[in-house]
PDB file of C-alpha atoms in Angstrom:
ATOM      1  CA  UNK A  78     152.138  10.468 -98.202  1.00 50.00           C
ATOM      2  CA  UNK A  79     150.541   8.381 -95.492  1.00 52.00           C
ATOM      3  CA  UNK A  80     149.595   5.802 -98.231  1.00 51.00           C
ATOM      4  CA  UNK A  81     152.875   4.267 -99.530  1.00 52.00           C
ATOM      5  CA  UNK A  82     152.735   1.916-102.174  1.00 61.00           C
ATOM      6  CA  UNK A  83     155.335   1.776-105.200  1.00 70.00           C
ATOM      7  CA  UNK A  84     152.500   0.048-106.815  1.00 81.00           C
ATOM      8  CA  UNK A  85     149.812   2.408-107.655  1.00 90.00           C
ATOM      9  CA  UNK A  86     149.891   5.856-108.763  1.00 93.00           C
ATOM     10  CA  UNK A  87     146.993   8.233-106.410  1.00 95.00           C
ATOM     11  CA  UNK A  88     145.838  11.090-108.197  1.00 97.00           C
ATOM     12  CA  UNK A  89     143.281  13.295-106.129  1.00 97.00           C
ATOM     13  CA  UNK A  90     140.067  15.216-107.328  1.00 97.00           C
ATOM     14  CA  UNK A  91     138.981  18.151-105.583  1.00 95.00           C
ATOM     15  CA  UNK A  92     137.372  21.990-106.587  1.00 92.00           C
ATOM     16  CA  UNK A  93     134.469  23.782-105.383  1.00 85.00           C
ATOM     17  CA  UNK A  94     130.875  22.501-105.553  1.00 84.00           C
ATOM     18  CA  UNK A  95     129.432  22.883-109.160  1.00 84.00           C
ATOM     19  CA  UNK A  96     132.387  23.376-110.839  1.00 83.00           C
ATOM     20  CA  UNK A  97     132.852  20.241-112.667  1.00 87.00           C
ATOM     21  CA  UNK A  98     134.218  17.269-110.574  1.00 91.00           C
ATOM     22  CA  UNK A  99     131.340  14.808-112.084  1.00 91.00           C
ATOM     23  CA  UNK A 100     132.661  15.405-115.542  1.00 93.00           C
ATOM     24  CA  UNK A 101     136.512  15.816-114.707  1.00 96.00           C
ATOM     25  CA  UNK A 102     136.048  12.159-113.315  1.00 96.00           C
ATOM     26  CA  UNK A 103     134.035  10.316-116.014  1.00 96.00           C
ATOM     27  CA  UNK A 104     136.826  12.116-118.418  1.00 97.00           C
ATOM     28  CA  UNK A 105     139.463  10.303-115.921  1.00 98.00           C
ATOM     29  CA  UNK A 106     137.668   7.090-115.707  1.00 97.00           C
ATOM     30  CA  UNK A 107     137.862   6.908-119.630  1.00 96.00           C
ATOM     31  CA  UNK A 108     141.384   7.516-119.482  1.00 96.00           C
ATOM     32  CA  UNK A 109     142.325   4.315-117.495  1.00 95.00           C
ATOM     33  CA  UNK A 110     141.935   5.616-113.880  1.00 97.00           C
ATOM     34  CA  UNK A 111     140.125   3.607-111.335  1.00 96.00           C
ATOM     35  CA  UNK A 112     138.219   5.700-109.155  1.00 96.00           C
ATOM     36  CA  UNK A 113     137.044   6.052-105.794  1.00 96.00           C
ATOM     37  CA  UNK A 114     133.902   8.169-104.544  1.00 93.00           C
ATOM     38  CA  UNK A 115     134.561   9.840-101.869  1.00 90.00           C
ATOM     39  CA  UNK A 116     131.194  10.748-101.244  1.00 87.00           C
ATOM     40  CA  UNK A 117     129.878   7.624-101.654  1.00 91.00           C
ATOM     41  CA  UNK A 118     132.205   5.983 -98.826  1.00 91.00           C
ATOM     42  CA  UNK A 119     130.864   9.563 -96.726  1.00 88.00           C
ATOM     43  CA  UNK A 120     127.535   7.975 -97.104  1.00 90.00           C
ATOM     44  CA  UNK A 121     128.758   3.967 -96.419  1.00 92.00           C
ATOM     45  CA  UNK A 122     130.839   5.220 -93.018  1.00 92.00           C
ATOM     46  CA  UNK A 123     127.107   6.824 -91.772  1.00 93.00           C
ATOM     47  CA  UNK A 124     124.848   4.486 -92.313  1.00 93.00           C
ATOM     48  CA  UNK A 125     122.472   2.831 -89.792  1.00 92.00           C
ATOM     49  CA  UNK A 126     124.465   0.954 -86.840  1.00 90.00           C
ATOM     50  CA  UNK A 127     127.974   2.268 -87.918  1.00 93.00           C
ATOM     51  CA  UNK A 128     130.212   4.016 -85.535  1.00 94.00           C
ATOM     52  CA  UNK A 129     130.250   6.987 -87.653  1.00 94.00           C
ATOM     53  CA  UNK A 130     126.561   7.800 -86.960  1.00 95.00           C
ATOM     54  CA  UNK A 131     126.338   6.986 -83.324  1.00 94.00           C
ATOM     55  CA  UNK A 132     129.204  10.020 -83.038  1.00 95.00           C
ATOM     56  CA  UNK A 133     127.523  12.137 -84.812  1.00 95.00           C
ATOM     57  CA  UNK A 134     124.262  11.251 -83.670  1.00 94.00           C
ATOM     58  CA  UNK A 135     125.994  11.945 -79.707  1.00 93.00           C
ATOM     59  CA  UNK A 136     127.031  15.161 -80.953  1.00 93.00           C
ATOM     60  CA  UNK A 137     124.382  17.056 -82.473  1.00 92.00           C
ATOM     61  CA  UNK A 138     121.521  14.447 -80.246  1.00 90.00           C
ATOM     62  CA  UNK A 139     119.149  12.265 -81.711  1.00 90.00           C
ATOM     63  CA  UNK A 140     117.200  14.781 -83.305  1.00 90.00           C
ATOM     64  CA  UNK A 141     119.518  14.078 -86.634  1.00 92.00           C
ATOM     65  CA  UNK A 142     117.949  10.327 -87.210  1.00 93.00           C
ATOM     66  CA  UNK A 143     115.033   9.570 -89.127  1.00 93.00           C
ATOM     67  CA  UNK A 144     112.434   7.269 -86.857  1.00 90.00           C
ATOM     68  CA  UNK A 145     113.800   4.347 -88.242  1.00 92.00           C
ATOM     69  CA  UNK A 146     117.280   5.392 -86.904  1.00 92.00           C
ATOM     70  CA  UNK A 147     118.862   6.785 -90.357  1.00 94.00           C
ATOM     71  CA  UNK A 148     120.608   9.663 -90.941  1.00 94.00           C
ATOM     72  CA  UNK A 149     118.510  12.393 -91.453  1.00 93.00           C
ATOM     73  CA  UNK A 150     120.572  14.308 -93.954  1.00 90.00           C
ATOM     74  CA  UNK A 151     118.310  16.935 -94.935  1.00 87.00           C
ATOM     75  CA  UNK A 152     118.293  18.159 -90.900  1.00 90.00           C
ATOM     76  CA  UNK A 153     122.366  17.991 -90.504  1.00 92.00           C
ATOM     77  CA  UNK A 154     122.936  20.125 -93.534  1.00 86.00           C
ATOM     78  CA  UNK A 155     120.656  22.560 -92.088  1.00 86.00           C
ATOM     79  CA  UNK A 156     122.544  22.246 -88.649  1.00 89.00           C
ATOM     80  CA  UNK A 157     126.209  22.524 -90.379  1.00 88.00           C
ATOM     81  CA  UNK A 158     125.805  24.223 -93.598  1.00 77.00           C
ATOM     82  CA  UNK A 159     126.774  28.335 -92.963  1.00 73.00           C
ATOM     83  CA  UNK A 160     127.632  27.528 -89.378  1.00 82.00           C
ATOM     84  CA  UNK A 161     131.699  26.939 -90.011  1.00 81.00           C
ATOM     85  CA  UNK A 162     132.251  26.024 -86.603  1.00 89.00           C
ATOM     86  CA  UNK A 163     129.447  22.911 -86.790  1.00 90.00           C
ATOM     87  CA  UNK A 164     130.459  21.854 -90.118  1.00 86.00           C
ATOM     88  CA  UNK A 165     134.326  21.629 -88.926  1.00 87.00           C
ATOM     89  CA  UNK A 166     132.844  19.469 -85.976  1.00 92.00           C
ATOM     90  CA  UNK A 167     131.157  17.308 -88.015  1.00 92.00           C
ATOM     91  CA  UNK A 168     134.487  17.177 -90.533  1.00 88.00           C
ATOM     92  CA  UNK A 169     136.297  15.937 -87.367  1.00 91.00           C
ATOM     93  CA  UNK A 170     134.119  13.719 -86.234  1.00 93.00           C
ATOM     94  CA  UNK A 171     133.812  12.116 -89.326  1.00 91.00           C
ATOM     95  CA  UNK A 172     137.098  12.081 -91.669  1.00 89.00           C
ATOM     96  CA  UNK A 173     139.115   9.356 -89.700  1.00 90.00           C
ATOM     97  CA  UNK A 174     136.174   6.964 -90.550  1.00 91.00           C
ATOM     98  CA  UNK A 175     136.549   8.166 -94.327  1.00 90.00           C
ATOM     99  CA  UNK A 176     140.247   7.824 -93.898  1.00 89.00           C
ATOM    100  CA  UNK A 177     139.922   4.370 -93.287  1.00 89.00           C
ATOM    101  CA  UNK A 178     137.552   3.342 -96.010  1.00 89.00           C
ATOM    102  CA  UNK A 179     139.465   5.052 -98.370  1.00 90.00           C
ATOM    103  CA  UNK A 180     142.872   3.191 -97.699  1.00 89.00           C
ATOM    104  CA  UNK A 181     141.000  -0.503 -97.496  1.00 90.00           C
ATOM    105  CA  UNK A 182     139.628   0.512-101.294  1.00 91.00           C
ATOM    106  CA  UNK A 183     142.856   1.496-102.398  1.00 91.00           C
ATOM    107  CA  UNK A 184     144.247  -2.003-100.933  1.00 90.00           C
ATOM    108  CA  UNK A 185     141.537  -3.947-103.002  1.00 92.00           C
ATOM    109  CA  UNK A 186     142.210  -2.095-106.083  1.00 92.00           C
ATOM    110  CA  UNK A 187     145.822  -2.588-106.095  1.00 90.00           C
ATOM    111  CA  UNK A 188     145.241  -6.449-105.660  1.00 90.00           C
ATOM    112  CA  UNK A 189     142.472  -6.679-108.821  1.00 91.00           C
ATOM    113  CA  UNK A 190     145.631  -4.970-110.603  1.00 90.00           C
ATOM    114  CA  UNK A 191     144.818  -0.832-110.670  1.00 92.00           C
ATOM    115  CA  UNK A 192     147.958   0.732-110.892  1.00 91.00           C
ATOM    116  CA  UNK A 193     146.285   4.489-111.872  1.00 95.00           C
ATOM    117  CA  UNK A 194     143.413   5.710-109.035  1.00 96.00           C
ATOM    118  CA  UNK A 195     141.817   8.639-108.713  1.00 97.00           C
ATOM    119  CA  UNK A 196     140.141   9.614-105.720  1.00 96.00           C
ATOM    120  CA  UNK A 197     136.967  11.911-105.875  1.00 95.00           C
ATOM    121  CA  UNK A 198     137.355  13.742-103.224  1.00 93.00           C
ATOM    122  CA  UNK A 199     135.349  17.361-102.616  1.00 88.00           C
ATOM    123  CA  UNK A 200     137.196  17.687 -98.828  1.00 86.00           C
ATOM    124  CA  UNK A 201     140.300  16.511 -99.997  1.00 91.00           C
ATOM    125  CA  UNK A 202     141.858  18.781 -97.723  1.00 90.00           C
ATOM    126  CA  UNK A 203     139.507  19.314 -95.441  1.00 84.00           C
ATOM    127  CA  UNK A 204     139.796  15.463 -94.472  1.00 84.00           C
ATOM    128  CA  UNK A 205     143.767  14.835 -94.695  1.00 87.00           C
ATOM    129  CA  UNK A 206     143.015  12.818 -97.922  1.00 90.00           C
ATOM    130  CA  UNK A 207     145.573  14.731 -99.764  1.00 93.00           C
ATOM    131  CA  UNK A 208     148.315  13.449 -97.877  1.00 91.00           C
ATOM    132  CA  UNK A 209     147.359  10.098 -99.350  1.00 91.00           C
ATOM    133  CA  UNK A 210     147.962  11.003-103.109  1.00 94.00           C
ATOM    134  CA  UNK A 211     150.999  11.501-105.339  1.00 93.00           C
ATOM    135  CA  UNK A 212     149.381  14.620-107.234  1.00 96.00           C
ATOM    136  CA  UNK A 213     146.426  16.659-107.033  1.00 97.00           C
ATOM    137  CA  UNK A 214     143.817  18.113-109.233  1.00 97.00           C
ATOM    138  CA  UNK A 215     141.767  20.943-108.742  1.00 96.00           C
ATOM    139  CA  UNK A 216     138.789  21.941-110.705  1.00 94.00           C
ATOM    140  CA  UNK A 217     137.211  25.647-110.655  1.00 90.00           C
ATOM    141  CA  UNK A 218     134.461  27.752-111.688  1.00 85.00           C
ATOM    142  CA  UNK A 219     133.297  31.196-111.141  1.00 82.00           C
ATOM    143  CA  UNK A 220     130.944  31.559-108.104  1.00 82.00           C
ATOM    144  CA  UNK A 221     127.804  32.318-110.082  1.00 81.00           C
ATOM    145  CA  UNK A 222     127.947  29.332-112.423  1.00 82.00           C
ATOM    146  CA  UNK A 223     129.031  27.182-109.609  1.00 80.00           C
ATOM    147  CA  UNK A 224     125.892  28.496-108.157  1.00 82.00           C
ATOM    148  CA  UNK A 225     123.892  27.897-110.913  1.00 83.00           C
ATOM    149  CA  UNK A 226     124.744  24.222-111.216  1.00 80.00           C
ATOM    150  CA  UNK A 227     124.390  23.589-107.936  1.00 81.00           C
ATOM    151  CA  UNK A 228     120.508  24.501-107.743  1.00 87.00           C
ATOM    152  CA  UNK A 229     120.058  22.806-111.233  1.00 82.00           C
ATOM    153  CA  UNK A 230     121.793  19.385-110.047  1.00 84.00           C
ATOM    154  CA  UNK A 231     120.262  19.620-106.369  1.00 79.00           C
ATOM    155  CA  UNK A 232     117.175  21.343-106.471  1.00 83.00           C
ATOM    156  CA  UNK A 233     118.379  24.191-103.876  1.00 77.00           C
ATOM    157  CA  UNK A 234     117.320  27.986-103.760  1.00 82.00           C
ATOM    158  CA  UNK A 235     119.393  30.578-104.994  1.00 83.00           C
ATOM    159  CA  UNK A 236     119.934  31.397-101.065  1.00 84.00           C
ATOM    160  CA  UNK A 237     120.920  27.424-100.015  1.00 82.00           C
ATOM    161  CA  UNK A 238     123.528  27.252-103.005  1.00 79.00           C
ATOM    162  CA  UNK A 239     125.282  30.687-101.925  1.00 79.00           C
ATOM    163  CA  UNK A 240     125.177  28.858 -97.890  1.00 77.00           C
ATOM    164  CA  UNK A 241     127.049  25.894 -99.837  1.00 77.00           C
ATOM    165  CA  UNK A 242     129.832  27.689-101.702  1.00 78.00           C
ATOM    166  CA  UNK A 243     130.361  29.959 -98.678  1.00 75.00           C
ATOM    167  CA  UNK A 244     131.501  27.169 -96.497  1.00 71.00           C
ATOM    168  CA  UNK A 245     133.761  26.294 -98.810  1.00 77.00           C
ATOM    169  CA  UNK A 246     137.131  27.228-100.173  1.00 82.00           C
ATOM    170  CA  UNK A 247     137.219  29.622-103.290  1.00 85.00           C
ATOM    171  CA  UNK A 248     139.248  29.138-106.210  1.00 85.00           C
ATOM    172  CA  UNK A 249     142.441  31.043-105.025  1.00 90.00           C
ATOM    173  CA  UNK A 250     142.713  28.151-102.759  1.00 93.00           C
ATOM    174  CA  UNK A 251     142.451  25.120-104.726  1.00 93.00           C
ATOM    175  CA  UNK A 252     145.025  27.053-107.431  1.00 92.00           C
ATOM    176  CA  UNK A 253     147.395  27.184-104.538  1.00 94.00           C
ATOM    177  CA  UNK A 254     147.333  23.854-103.171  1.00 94.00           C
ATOM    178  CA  UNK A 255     146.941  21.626-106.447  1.00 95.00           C
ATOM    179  CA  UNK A 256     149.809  20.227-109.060  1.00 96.00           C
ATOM    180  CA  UNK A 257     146.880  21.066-111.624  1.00 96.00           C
ATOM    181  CA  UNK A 258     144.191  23.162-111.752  1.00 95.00           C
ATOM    182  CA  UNK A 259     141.218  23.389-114.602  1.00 95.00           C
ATOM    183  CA  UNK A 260     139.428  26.063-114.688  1.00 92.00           C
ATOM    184  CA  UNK A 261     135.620  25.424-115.917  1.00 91.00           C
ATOM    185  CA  UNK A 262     135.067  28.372-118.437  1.00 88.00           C
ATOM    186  CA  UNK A 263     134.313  27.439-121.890  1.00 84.00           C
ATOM    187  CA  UNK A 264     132.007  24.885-123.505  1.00 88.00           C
ATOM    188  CA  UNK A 265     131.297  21.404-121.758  1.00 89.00           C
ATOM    189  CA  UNK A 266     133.782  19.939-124.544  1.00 94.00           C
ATOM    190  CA  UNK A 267     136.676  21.965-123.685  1.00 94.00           C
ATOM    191  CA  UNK A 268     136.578  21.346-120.545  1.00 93.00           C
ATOM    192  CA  UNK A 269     136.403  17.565-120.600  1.00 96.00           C
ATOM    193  CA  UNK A 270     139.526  18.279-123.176  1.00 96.00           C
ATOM    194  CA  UNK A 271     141.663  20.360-120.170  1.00 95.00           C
ATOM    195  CA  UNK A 272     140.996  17.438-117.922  1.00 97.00           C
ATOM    196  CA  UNK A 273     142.243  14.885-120.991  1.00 97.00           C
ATOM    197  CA  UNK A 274     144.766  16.715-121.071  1.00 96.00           C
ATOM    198  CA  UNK A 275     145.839  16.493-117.592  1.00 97.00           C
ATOM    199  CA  UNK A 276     144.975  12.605-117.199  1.00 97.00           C
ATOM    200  CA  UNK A 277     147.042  11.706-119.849  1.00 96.00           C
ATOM    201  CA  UNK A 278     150.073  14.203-118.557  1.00 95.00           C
ATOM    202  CA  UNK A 279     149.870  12.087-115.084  1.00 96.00           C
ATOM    203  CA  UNK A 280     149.542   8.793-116.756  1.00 93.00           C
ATOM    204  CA  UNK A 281     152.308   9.205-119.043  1.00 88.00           C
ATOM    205  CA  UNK A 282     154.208  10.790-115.721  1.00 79.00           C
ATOM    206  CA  UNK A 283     153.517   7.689-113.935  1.00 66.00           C
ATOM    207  CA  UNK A 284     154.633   4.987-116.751  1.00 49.00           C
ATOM    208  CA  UNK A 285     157.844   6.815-117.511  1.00 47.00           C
ATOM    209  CA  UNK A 286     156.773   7.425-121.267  1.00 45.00           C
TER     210      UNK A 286
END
C-alpha cells in the first residue's frame, strides 16, 4: 500500500462501465462504509484554473475548453475515447492529480472518525489507486447489458457505448486482479444481496468478529 494507516480499513470499487458500480456502492454506503467518488474528485482536479486542466489543455491545445475556459468534456471524450494511445495520455497526465485528492479525503475521513472507506474508483488500476487499498472489489456484467445501461444512463448510441467498453478492461481482468468479484446477472435485488454479502465479509474481516 502507498496509503498506510492502521486506522482505517480501504476497500476499492472498480468493474467495467454499466455493470453495476452505482448500486454496489449505495449497497456499501448502507453497510457503514464511507465513500469516496472517484469521479467526482476526476471532475474537482479539472476544473477551471487548476493545474490539471492547464496540462491537459497544453496537450491536446486549447481547442478542449469551452469559451469561458472550462473543460469541454464532450470534445476530449471524442479525442480519447477508441484512441488507446490518447486516452493512456490523458490517464497519465491526469492520475497523480487524482492521487493526491484521493489521499487528502482519506486524511479528513479518518479524523471525523471513518474507520471503513470505500473508494469508487472505475480506473482503479488504471490510476495506481489500487495500491492505496487493503482489498478490492470488482463488479461485472456481460458486454451487451453493460452496453445497454450505458446508453440508458448516458444517452449514447449503440456505436459510442461499444467505443466505451472497448477501451476498457473486460471481465477476465477485473476477476484476476480483485479479492472479490460480483458478477451482475440476476435481478437488481440479488445483486445488491452479492455485494451485502461482500461488505459485510470485509467489515467483519476488518473488526476481527
Amino acid at each position: 500500500m502507498l496509503y498506510i494507516n492502521d486506522k482505517i480499513y480501504i476497500t476499492g470499487l472498480t468493474g467495467m462501465s454499466g455493470a453495476g458500480k452505482t448500486t454496489a456502492c449505495r449497497v456499501f454506503a448502507e453497510n457503514g462504509f464511507a465513500v469516496i467518488d472517484c469521479d467526482n474528485v476526476a471532475r474537482r482536479v479539472v476544473e477551471k484554473g487548476r493545474p490539471a486542466l492547464r496540462d491537459i489543455a497544453g496537450h491536446f491545445t486549447e481547442d478542449i475548453l469551452t469559451a469561458d475556459g472550462e473543460l469541454d468534456r464532450g470534445k476530449l471524450g471524442g479525442i480519447v475515447f477508441g484512441d488507446r494511445e490518447k486516452l493512456d495520455t490523458l490517464n497519465d497526465i491526469i492520475y497523480p492529480y487524482i492521487t493526491y485528492f484521493i489521499v487528502d479525503k482519506m486524511t479528513q475521513l479518518e479524523k471525523n472518525g471513518s474507520e471503513l472507506i470505500l473508494l469508487d474508483a472505475p480506473t482503479l488500476f488504471e490510476s495506481g489507486a489500487d495500491k492505496l487499498c487493503d482489498v478490492i472489489v470488482s463488479v461485472t456484467a456481460d458486454r451487451a447489458s453493460c452496453a445497454e445501461r450505458i446508453m440508458s444512463r448516458d444517452g449514447l448510441t449503440a456505436e459510442q457505448a461499444e467505443n466505451r467498453l472497448s477501451s476498457q478492461h473486460d471481465a477476465g481482468f477485473y476477476r484476476e486482479r480483485s479479492d472479490y468479484c460480483a458478477e451482475n446477472t440476476g435481478t437488481a435485488e440479488e445483486f445488491s444481496a452479492k455485494i451485502a454479502d461482500i461488505a459485510r465479509s470485509i467489515a467483519s474481516g476488518r473488526r476481527g468478529d
